[in-house]
XYZ file of C-alpha atoms in Angstrom:
633
model
C -3.780 37.813 21.141
C -2.549 35.605 23.999
C -4.336 32.305 24.585
C -6.277 31.455 27.690
C -3.973 29.278 29.811
C -5.791 26.670 31.895
C -4.251 24.376 34.462
C -7.108 21.865 34.538
C -8.400 19.726 31.693
C -11.928 19.895 33.099
C -11.841 23.684 32.801
C -10.931 23.364 29.122
C -13.850 20.987 28.591
C -16.134 23.489 30.304
C -14.894 26.196 27.927
C -15.600 24.059 24.849
C -19.112 23.207 25.982
C -19.807 26.863 26.822
C -18.301 28.425 23.687
C -19.753 26.029 21.117
C -23.492 26.311 20.740
C -24.991 23.073 19.459
C -23.171 20.111 17.897
C -19.425 19.805 18.353
C -17.350 18.591 15.408
C -13.928 17.835 16.826
C -10.822 17.586 14.652
C -7.970 15.501 16.079
C -4.535 14.903 14.567
C -3.460 11.576 13.186
C -1.649 9.120 15.476
C 0.106 10.307 18.629
C -0.856 13.968 18.291
C -4.176 13.397 20.039
C -4.538 14.881 23.551
C -6.001 11.662 24.971
C -6.843 12.914 28.470
C -8.719 15.954 27.139
C -10.544 13.898 24.506
C -11.610 11.328 27.081
C -13.005 13.988 29.442
C -14.914 15.695 26.631
C -16.213 12.368 25.342
C -17.328 11.357 28.840
C -19.261 14.594 29.296
C -20.919 14.419 25.901
C -21.688 10.718 26.121
C -23.836 11.565 29.154
C -25.759 14.275 27.273
C -27.740 12.896 24.299
C -29.111 16.366 23.512
C -25.771 17.436 21.962
C -24.131 15.696 19.036
C -20.401 14.996 18.914
C -18.607 14.103 15.703
C -14.912 13.202 15.885
C -12.962 13.576 12.639
C -9.476 12.119 12.718
C -7.178 9.311 11.537
C -5.212 6.446 13.051
C -6.784 6.228 16.494
C -4.390 3.993 18.409
C -5.144 1.458 21.116
C -2.936 -0.708 23.314
C -2.771 -4.314 22.056
C -4.914 -6.943 23.724
C -4.813 -10.695 23.327
C -7.620 -12.546 21.582
C -7.328 -15.557 23.883
C -6.504 -16.186 27.541
C -3.087 -17.471 26.469
C -2.326 -14.355 24.404
C -3.497 -12.048 27.177
C -1.262 -13.784 29.707
C 1.685 -13.210 27.384
C 0.838 -9.656 26.299
C -0.232 -8.017 29.563
C 3.283 -7.705 31.078
C 4.655 -6.323 27.789
C 1.853 -3.770 27.507
C 2.412 -2.681 31.097
C 6.168 -2.344 30.521
C 6.066 -0.605 27.126
C 2.893 1.494 27.227
C 3.046 2.332 30.952
C 0.488 5.084 31.648
C -0.713 5.536 28.052
C -4.484 6.152 28.342
C -6.541 4.433 25.679
C -9.091 6.635 23.942
C -12.565 5.937 25.325
C -14.224 6.484 21.955
C -11.949 3.829 20.435
C -12.967 1.309 23.095
C -16.642 2.035 22.519
C -16.345 2.061 18.730
C -14.571 -1.297 18.709
C -17.192 -2.798 20.998
C -20.090 -1.284 19.035
C -21.103 0.867 22.029
C -20.916 4.355 20.548
C -24.030 6.318 21.579
C -26.394 7.309 18.800
C -25.478 10.991 19.179
C -21.725 10.397 18.776
C -20.006 9.539 15.504
C -16.371 8.856 14.586
C -15.139 9.537 11.046
C -11.597 8.492 10.145
C -9.625 8.844 6.925
C -7.037 6.256 7.975
C -7.647 3.317 10.308
C -5.318 1.082 12.284
C -4.475 -1.681 9.828
C -7.045 -4.451 9.765
C -8.664 -3.521 13.078
C -12.061 -2.462 11.737
C -12.681 -4.865 8.861
C -15.825 -6.211 10.510
C -16.949 -3.058 12.289
C -19.946 -1.774 10.341
C -19.999 1.707 11.901
C -16.295 2.279 11.211
C -16.656 1.038 7.643
C -19.682 3.229 6.986
C -18.129 6.404 8.415
C -14.702 6.022 6.812
C -13.666 8.996 4.646
C -11.642 7.934 1.610
C -9.208 10.711 0.717
C -5.608 11.375 -0.184
C -3.608 12.701 2.762
C -2.958 15.942 0.860
C -6.732 16.522 0.752
C -7.311 15.757 4.447
C -7.515 19.382 5.634
C -9.863 20.280 2.771
C -12.120 17.334 3.522
C -12.116 17.951 7.271
C -13.417 21.448 6.510
C -16.333 19.815 4.678
C -17.299 17.958 7.867
C -18.177 21.226 9.645
C -15.215 21.274 12.036
C -15.583 23.793 14.854
C -13.039 22.536 17.440
C -9.415 21.435 17.010
C -7.534 19.795 19.891
C -3.889 18.770 19.739
C -1.102 17.523 21.994
C 1.943 19.809 21.931
C 5.433 20.100 23.378
C 6.370 23.221 25.322
C 9.731 24.960 24.908
C 11.727 26.772 27.547
C 11.155 30.088 25.735
C 7.382 29.750 25.805
C 7.058 28.544 22.207
C 4.955 25.490 21.420
C 5.735 22.668 19.044
C 3.106 20.672 17.186
C 5.774 17.968 17.496
C 4.583 14.873 15.652
C 1.731 16.591 13.850
C 2.219 19.783 11.877
C 0.776 17.674 9.041
C -2.667 19.249 8.568
C -3.157 21.580 11.558
C -1.915 24.863 10.066
C -3.576 24.189 6.718
C -6.880 23.417 8.408
C -6.695 26.658 10.428
C -5.886 28.647 7.279
C -8.763 27.102 5.323
C -11.200 27.777 8.153
C -10.089 31.413 8.378
C -10.309 31.863 4.596
C -13.843 30.474 4.655
C -14.780 32.820 7.494
C -15.627 29.912 9.801
C -14.759 29.992 13.507
C -12.446 27.330 14.888
C -11.757 26.892 18.591
C -8.136 25.672 18.822
C -6.950 23.896 21.967
C -3.386 22.853 22.807
C -2.724 20.316 25.558
C 0.877 20.123 26.733
C 2.271 16.589 26.910
C 5.738 16.605 28.492
C 6.630 13.385 26.665
C 6.265 14.928 23.189
C 9.652 15.771 21.594
C 10.067 19.447 20.734
C 10.467 19.375 16.951
C 11.302 22.276 14.648
C 10.241 23.508 11.218
C 6.539 24.105 10.707
C 5.914 22.377 14.034
C 6.937 25.511 15.969
C 4.075 27.922 16.618
C 3.456 30.871 18.904
C 1.095 30.193 21.812
C -1.254 32.703 20.175
C -1.911 30.170 17.402
C -4.225 28.488 19.929
C -7.212 29.905 21.804
C -6.667 27.721 24.867
C -3.460 26.145 26.182
C -3.907 23.442 28.829
C -0.942 22.761 31.123
C -2.561 20.159 33.375
C 0.069 17.487 34.325
C -2.658 14.919 33.662
C -2.124 15.645 29.969
C 1.392 14.187 30.111
C 1.576 10.462 29.456
C 3.655 7.836 27.673
C 3.464 8.069 23.891
C 1.949 5.195 21.964
C 4.969 3.118 20.970
C 4.392 0.062 18.769
C 7.343 -2.315 19.288
C 9.487 -3.128 16.262
C 8.019 -6.022 14.299
C 10.249 -8.982 13.510
C 11.894 -8.786 10.089
C 11.521 -12.158 8.366
C 13.695 -13.709 5.662
C 11.053 -12.666 3.127
C 11.143 -9.085 4.429
C 14.944 -8.996 4.246
C 14.858 -10.231 0.639
C 12.416 -7.452 -0.292
C 14.592 -4.910 1.495
C 17.697 -6.065 -0.366
C 15.996 -5.828 -3.750
C 14.575 -2.375 -2.938
C 17.987 -1.151 -1.755
C 19.398 -1.947 -5.196
C 17.051 0.651 -6.709
C 17.936 3.619 -4.473
C 20.374 6.020 -6.136
C 23.179 7.821 -4.363
C 22.546 11.554 -4.063
C 18.807 10.950 -4.191
C 15.694 11.296 -2.050
C 14.081 8.565 0.044
C 10.647 7.763 1.400
C 9.875 4.576 3.343
C 7.105 3.447 5.681
C 6.634 1.797 9.056
C 6.731 -1.893 9.928
C 9.008 -4.813 9.193
C 9.276 -4.032 5.469
C 10.337 -0.451 6.174
C 12.917 -1.700 8.673
C 14.147 -4.258 6.127
C 14.711 -1.549 3.512
C 16.530 0.709 6.005
C 18.727 -2.172 7.213
C 19.596 -3.151 3.631
C 20.596 0.428 2.810
C 22.884 0.508 5.844
C 24.401 -2.847 4.794
C 24.967 -1.471 1.293
C 26.789 1.547 2.724
C 28.804 -0.103 5.493
C 29.313 -3.636 4.155
C 29.102 -3.254 0.380
C 30.816 -6.583 -0.382
C 28.362 -8.555 1.758
C 25.459 -6.569 0.290
C 26.635 -7.317 -3.250
C 27.081 -11.020 -2.411
C 23.490 -11.227 -1.191
C 22.209 -9.590 -4.356
C 24.255 -11.984 -6.509
C 22.592 -14.968 -4.891
C 19.278 -13.813 -6.386
C 20.636 -13.849 -9.950
C 21.521 -10.969 -12.299
C 18.009 -10.295 -13.592
C 16.323 -10.217 -10.181
C 17.567 -6.920 -8.768
C 18.367 -3.319 -9.607
C 21.725 -1.930 -10.644
C 22.583 0.297 -7.672
C 25.527 -0.905 -5.566
C 28.168 0.400 -3.183
C 28.385 3.023 -0.440
C 26.507 6.295 -0.447
C 29.161 8.864 -1.251
C 26.738 11.774 -1.527
C 24.050 10.286 0.701
C 20.285 10.613 0.669
C 17.757 13.260 1.687
C 14.776 11.886 3.617
C 11.396 13.231 2.532
C 8.513 11.178 3.888
C 5.068 12.013 5.218
C 5.818 9.528 8.007
C 9.085 9.959 9.875
C 9.813 6.432 11.117
C 12.515 4.787 13.181
C 14.182 3.362 10.058
C 14.768 6.872 8.738
C 16.283 7.988 12.051
C 18.609 4.960 11.953
C 19.656 5.950 8.432
C 20.513 9.434 9.726
C 22.565 7.927 12.551
C 24.339 5.623 10.076
C 25.268 8.536 7.814
C 23.244 7.243 4.857
C 20.770 10.124 5.052
C 23.294 12.940 4.854
C 22.368 14.958 1.738
C 21.262 18.371 2.941
C 18.712 20.492 1.106
C 18.182 24.231 1.470
C 15.123 26.459 1.624
C 16.473 28.993 -0.874
C 15.900 28.064 -4.539
C 19.025 29.780 -5.875
C 21.169 28.052 -3.242
C 19.561 24.672 -3.921
C 20.061 24.994 -7.674
C 23.706 25.951 -7.136
C 24.209 22.899 -4.920
C 22.543 20.704 -7.545
C 24.776 21.921 -10.366
C 27.917 21.699 -8.211
C 28.758 25.400 -8.153
C 28.207 25.391 -4.379
C 29.342 22.614 -2.042
C 26.805 21.821 0.693
C 29.594 21.257 3.239
C 30.547 24.898 2.845
C 27.024 26.097 3.676
C 25.465 26.516 7.112
C 22.203 24.836 8.027
C 20.247 22.679 5.656
C 17.752 19.861 6.164
C 18.501 16.128 6.157
C 14.996 14.891 6.874
C 11.522 16.286 6.281
C 8.505 14.561 7.829
C 4.838 15.284 8.417
C 4.223 13.081 11.472
C 6.062 10.357 13.343
C 5.341 7.069 15.042
C 7.735 4.467 16.371
C 9.038 2.365 19.255
C 10.024 3.686 22.676
C 13.697 4.135 21.763
C 12.731 6.222 18.745
C 10.988 8.810 20.935
C 13.877 8.739 23.405
C 16.315 9.513 20.583
C 14.163 12.396 19.389
C 14.037 13.880 22.873
C 17.845 13.608 23.189
C 18.749 15.206 19.843
C 21.500 17.795 19.996
C 20.588 21.308 18.778
C 22.378 20.673 15.465
C 20.660 17.309 14.950
C 17.271 18.757 15.801
C 17.755 21.650 13.381
C 18.475 19.207 10.532
C 15.082 17.498 10.953
C 12.177 19.559 9.693
C 8.616 18.640 10.611
C 6.515 20.043 7.804
C 2.987 20.384 6.485
C 1.549 17.581 4.387
C 0.500 19.976 1.644
C 4.232 20.698 1.181
C 5.560 17.156 1.568
C 3.031 15.172 -0.448
C 2.763 17.328 -3.531
C 4.935 19.384 -5.817
C 2.568 22.142 -6.832
C 2.007 25.302 -4.831
C 0.267 28.621 -5.434
C 3.781 30.069 -5.243
C 5.812 29.115 -8.376
C 9.026 29.685 -6.425
C 7.943 27.130 -3.810
C 6.985 24.605 -6.504
C 10.377 24.975 -8.160
C 12.133 24.560 -4.794
C 10.324 21.301 -4.044
C 11.377 19.908 -7.401
C 14.962 21.040 -6.944
C 15.223 19.358 -3.546
C 13.763 15.988 -4.544
C 16.480 14.731 -6.852
C 16.473 11.080 -7.975
C 13.659 10.257 -5.596
C 12.835 6.690 -4.542
C 9.330 6.698 -3.081
C 8.956 3.266 -1.448
C 5.461 2.226 -0.366
C 3.930 -1.061 0.768
C 0.967 -2.571 -1.031
C -1.237 -5.626 -0.473
C -2.070 -6.834 -3.982
C -0.785 -6.183 -7.500
C -2.717 -7.271 -10.579
C -0.965 -8.777 -13.574
C -1.802 -5.616 -15.488
C -0.054 -3.370 -12.940
C -2.755 -1.949 -10.654
C -2.198 -2.074 -6.884
C -4.569 -2.377 -3.920
C -3.134 -1.015 -0.679
C -5.997 0.197 1.493
C -9.055 -2.008 1.049
C -10.284 -5.455 0.046
C -12.087 -6.023 -3.218
C -15.303 -6.243 -1.176
C -14.844 -2.554 -0.342
C -13.986 -3.256 3.305
C -11.312 -0.786 4.363
C -8.109 -2.232 5.811
C -6.327 1.055 6.553
C -6.541 4.035 4.209
C -5.040 5.666 1.144
C -2.877 7.999 3.207
C -0.228 9.581 1.018
C 0.530 6.600 -1.195
C -1.238 7.945 -4.270
C 0.436 11.340 -3.758
C 3.934 9.845 -3.796
C 3.211 7.545 -6.739
C 1.877 10.468 -8.760
C 4.875 12.579 -7.691
C 7.228 9.890 -8.974
C 5.709 10.288 -12.429
C 5.752 14.098 -12.236
C 9.455 14.361 -11.389
C 11.812 13.646 -14.304
C 14.178 11.319 -12.406
C 11.962 9.826 -9.658
C 10.625 6.294 -9.312
C 7.680 4.801 -7.450
C 8.626 1.505 -5.793
C 5.749 -0.623 -4.508
C 6.874 -3.483 -2.263
C 4.839 -6.527 -1.232
C 5.236 -10.123 -0.159
C 4.538 -12.497 -3.057
C 1.991 -14.425 -0.992
C 0.413 -14.504 2.437
C -0.817 -17.264 4.701
C -4.506 -17.707 5.449
C -6.502 -20.269 7.410
C -6.940 -22.122 4.125
C -3.301 -22.018 3.087
C -1.073 -19.645 1.080
C -2.662 -17.093 -1.266
C -0.866 -15.160 -4.006
C -0.609 -11.393 -3.657
C -0.007 -11.113 -7.394
C -3.407 -11.746 -8.958
C -5.032 -11.634 -12.371
C -7.589 -9.045 -11.284
C -8.892 -7.428 -8.118
C -12.140 -5.644 -7.337
C -10.478 -2.571 -5.867
C -7.371 -0.525 -6.566
C -5.508 2.275 -4.842
C -2.980 2.853 -7.626
C -4.418 2.583 -11.155
C -2.391 0.620 -13.654
C -1.518 3.647 -15.764
C 0.666 4.725 -12.818
C 2.531 1.390 -12.767
C 6.251 1.660 -12.119
C 8.605 -0.563 -10.087
C 7.202 -3.525 -8.133
C 9.313 -5.556 -5.700
C 8.667 -8.920 -4.042
C 11.079 -11.255 -2.282
C 11.802 -12.794 -5.692
C 12.961 -9.681 -7.458
C 12.178 -6.412 -9.203
C 9.664 -5.837 -11.994
C 10.121 -2.602 -13.934
C 6.691 -1.919 -15.446
C 7.001 1.688 -16.538
C 6.165 2.215 -20.200
C 5.741 -1.480 -20.947
C 2.973 -3.111 -22.984
C 0.490 -5.394 -21.214
C 2.077 -8.694 -22.265
C 5.492 -7.565 -21.046
C 4.049 -6.304 -17.748
C 2.457 -9.702 -17.177
C 5.726 -11.526 -17.884
C 7.739 -9.266 -15.580
C 5.278 -9.741 -12.723
C 5.219 -13.506 -13.286
C 8.995 -13.415 -12.903
C 8.615 -12.202 -9.283
C 5.488 -14.203 -8.356
C 5.465 -17.214 -6.065
C 5.954 -20.296 -8.270
C 3.043 -22.108 -6.608
C 0.687 -19.698 -8.373
C 2.458 -18.954 -11.651
C 0.650 -21.582 -13.726
C -2.834 -20.379 -12.844
C -1.772 -16.762 -13.457
C -0.391 -17.678 -16.881
C -3.630 -19.521 -17.700
C -5.745 -16.500 -16.701
C -3.673 -14.124 -18.828
C -3.879 -16.443 -21.843
C -7.617 -16.993 -21.383
C -8.139 -13.242 -21.719
C -5.865 -12.877 -24.726
C -3.218 -10.904 -22.847
C -0.411 -13.429 -23.291
C 0.675 -15.358 -26.398
C -0.974 -18.776 -26.483
C 2.373 -20.560 -26.966
C 4.315 -18.585 -24.347
C 6.013 -20.721 -21.708
C 7.308 -19.764 -18.295
C 11.129 -19.879 -18.438
C 12.656 -22.647 -16.322
C 14.754 -20.161 -14.332
C 11.558 -18.465 -13.125
C 9.989 -21.661 -11.751
C 11.885 -21.802 -8.450
C 10.367 -18.892 -6.535
C 9.598 -20.777 -3.336
C 10.061 -19.969 0.352
C 12.364 -22.963 0.691
C 14.637 -21.823 -2.157
C 14.715 -18.282 -0.769
C 15.642 -19.560 2.695
C 18.453 -21.628 1.224
C 19.893 -18.609 -0.599
C 19.855 -16.281 2.405
C 20.531 -18.786 5.202
C 24.349 -18.370 5.080
C 23.982 -14.606 5.529
C 21.493 -15.082 8.365
C 23.988 -17.392 10.066
C 26.617 -14.654 9.768
C 24.305 -12.257 11.630
C 23.845 -10.005 8.590
C 20.058 -10.392 8.484
C 18.859 -10.168 12.110
C 15.234 -10.508 13.138
C 15.330 -7.138 14.876
C 17.961 -4.996 13.126
C 17.037 -1.925 15.187
C 16.396 -3.667 18.485
C 13.181 -4.651 20.208
C 11.219 -3.981 23.368
C 10.862 -7.758 23.824
C 13.227 -9.884 25.873
C 14.906 -12.940 24.333
C 12.492 -15.215 26.190
C 9.504 -13.212 24.920
C 10.794 -13.520 21.348
C 10.904 -17.320 21.740
C 7.452 -17.444 23.319
C 5.793 -15.248 20.692
C 7.308 -17.326 17.873
C 5.884 -20.486 19.429
C 2.475 -18.873 19.941
C 2.370 -17.778 16.293
C 3.188 -21.290 15.114
C 0.573 -22.678 17.496
C -2.064 -20.218 16.254
C -1.289 -21.113 12.642
C -1.528 -24.839 13.345
C -5.006 -24.389 14.854
C -6.276 -23.918 11.296
C -4.669 -27.178 10.153
C -5.922 -30.129 12.234
C -3.458 -32.631 10.779
C -0.521 -30.378 11.629
C -1.991 -29.751 15.088
C -2.327 -33.461 15.916
C 1.115 -34.184 14.466
C 2.716 -31.513 16.655
C 0.967 -32.792 19.795
C 1.936 -36.413 19.139
C 5.532 -35.490 18.331
C 5.769 -33.453 21.504
C 4.513 -36.405 23.572
C 6.658 -38.959 21.725
C 9.838 -36.903 22.105
C 9.055 -35.911 25.671
C 9.277 -32.200 24.929
C 8.811 -29.838 27.836
C 8.635 -26.047 27.863
C 10.803 -24.168 30.383
C 8.864 -23.717 33.651
C 9.222 -19.914 33.460
C 7.577 -19.936 30.003
C 4.650 -21.980 31.309
C 4.305 -19.661 34.306
C 4.250 -16.625 32.002
C 1.359 -18.156 30.048
C -0.506 -19.434 33.102
C 0.076 -23.018 32.016
C 2.313 -24.029 34.911
C -0.639 -25.274 36.928
C -2.815 -26.297 33.984
C -4.919 -29.363 34.680
C -7.411 -31.380 32.731
C -7.278 -32.528 29.146
C -7.319 -29.041 27.545
C -4.573 -27.703 29.801
C -2.301 -30.691 29.231
C -2.813 -30.573 25.468
C -2.022 -26.838 25.381
C 1.190 -27.441 27.331
C 2.275 -30.120 24.866
C 1.306 -28.046 21.825
C 3.213 -25.052 23.150
C 6.289 -27.192 23.879
C 6.047 -28.748 20.433
C 6.068 -25.327 18.770
C 9.049 -23.942 20.671
């Protein structure tokens, strides 16, 4: 049956309100797959009508960045205008953040923008904790009756779910199997890349297709985060664990970029890569070295810019095939993949990345596009299927898998907290992390690699991310495997508790090792006479900087290995603002910086001051801010 094609978003909203009798429970895809213009019009109409309830069930509702202070806003506004252009923020996000959601409207998310809703009671109370592979099942439980999604339109009339084939088809199937009606709406966004695989659907998959040009807008594009020395060290260690001819998963952010950059260094500059690993010492890293002769296959719920860069660099080049017999023959060497047509280099469930990432996806050649398969989460995030043939195929494709995920805290007994604080406050969400960790234990030659910074800075000073215990965990300690910090690799699989503790102490920040040792001994988990080896006592930021500084000077460890949307001047300004913000929590440091700036006669470039609105600053506060900013440049 052909869908109803509408040329106006308002007409589609009218259809929803007319066809659905009573409360509307709206399912929206994760991330950039939301049809923002349609959602905003529907929300506006329903906000004005308290007689009808609206429940929005989704994940990762994105919002353009805003500065917390006048100084930050002056810096950010031009960047936001340049990068995000006509991206329309979601009205329900604005209201939810401000605590203005009407009583008859509720938002339930199973993954939140990291750290944004820690102190938002409504968001915390309506969060749905679930594994990504259970998202479609759990959305069904919410009473979904409308699904709306942004799509790309092909020249032949086909539609592509583009970034989000992740749960859409599964949700539709579950609704049909349960005999429950689901009104499915597609809104064409001309900026969405047309992706293949499970993303391609016939127009008849939807009940309504909206072609209003107002539905086309810039995609949400978070700029690449700066990769620090600590991040690069973690990336180097993680790259020494990835096996040639294997399978790779990584995530978004500076740590994901650091891992991708290190893998490219290993392939293209193996001598430099090996030299960097040697500077950490023989017991600090994994054993994998040298170029990728056979290459990797990318299999990640999130298709990120780092993975696309690995494809471009020829590191992700191992192709897998959808036929089990063919895949098994390739695995045992009786068939050479280069002699076979087709094949998949990268499988992803959704994507998110900087502006250039989307541009690259839109410019893919037909052959490049065919090698990237956008797939359903129930296929990517788990091995088992109702079809034994499909289950066997997934296992055959995912050889020597390295599933690399970021975590926040690791306990000395091997548990990891990645989604929430020990208070129960949700930072982000479980997503697919548990799925990939469990998969690493289910596959005979796979490994789970959890990466984290050994400590983080707070207003009260540095705090260890390796702790004795924590009031919440995402990954239970019986699923412990490989853990990586900037100070090395801890292989925890199959080890007894005392050995796990020692291996994690080896990669902990030395400022916290003594208190961790004392806690372990106090609970009888470490021999009373055990002493921290001298060679482990030098895990400090200063020592790490000294080891990697020569390679940084050679340009091997750049701050933005895959480019940035920021100009050079903006990079300098943001670094100074971060140092200034940090010093605000340390009065002695703040006064010292101000006095040094005055004493040395430091002045910021006039164009920097103009950018921040400080060029005409007057009065005591304005003059002090100018000096503090200059002192932090």
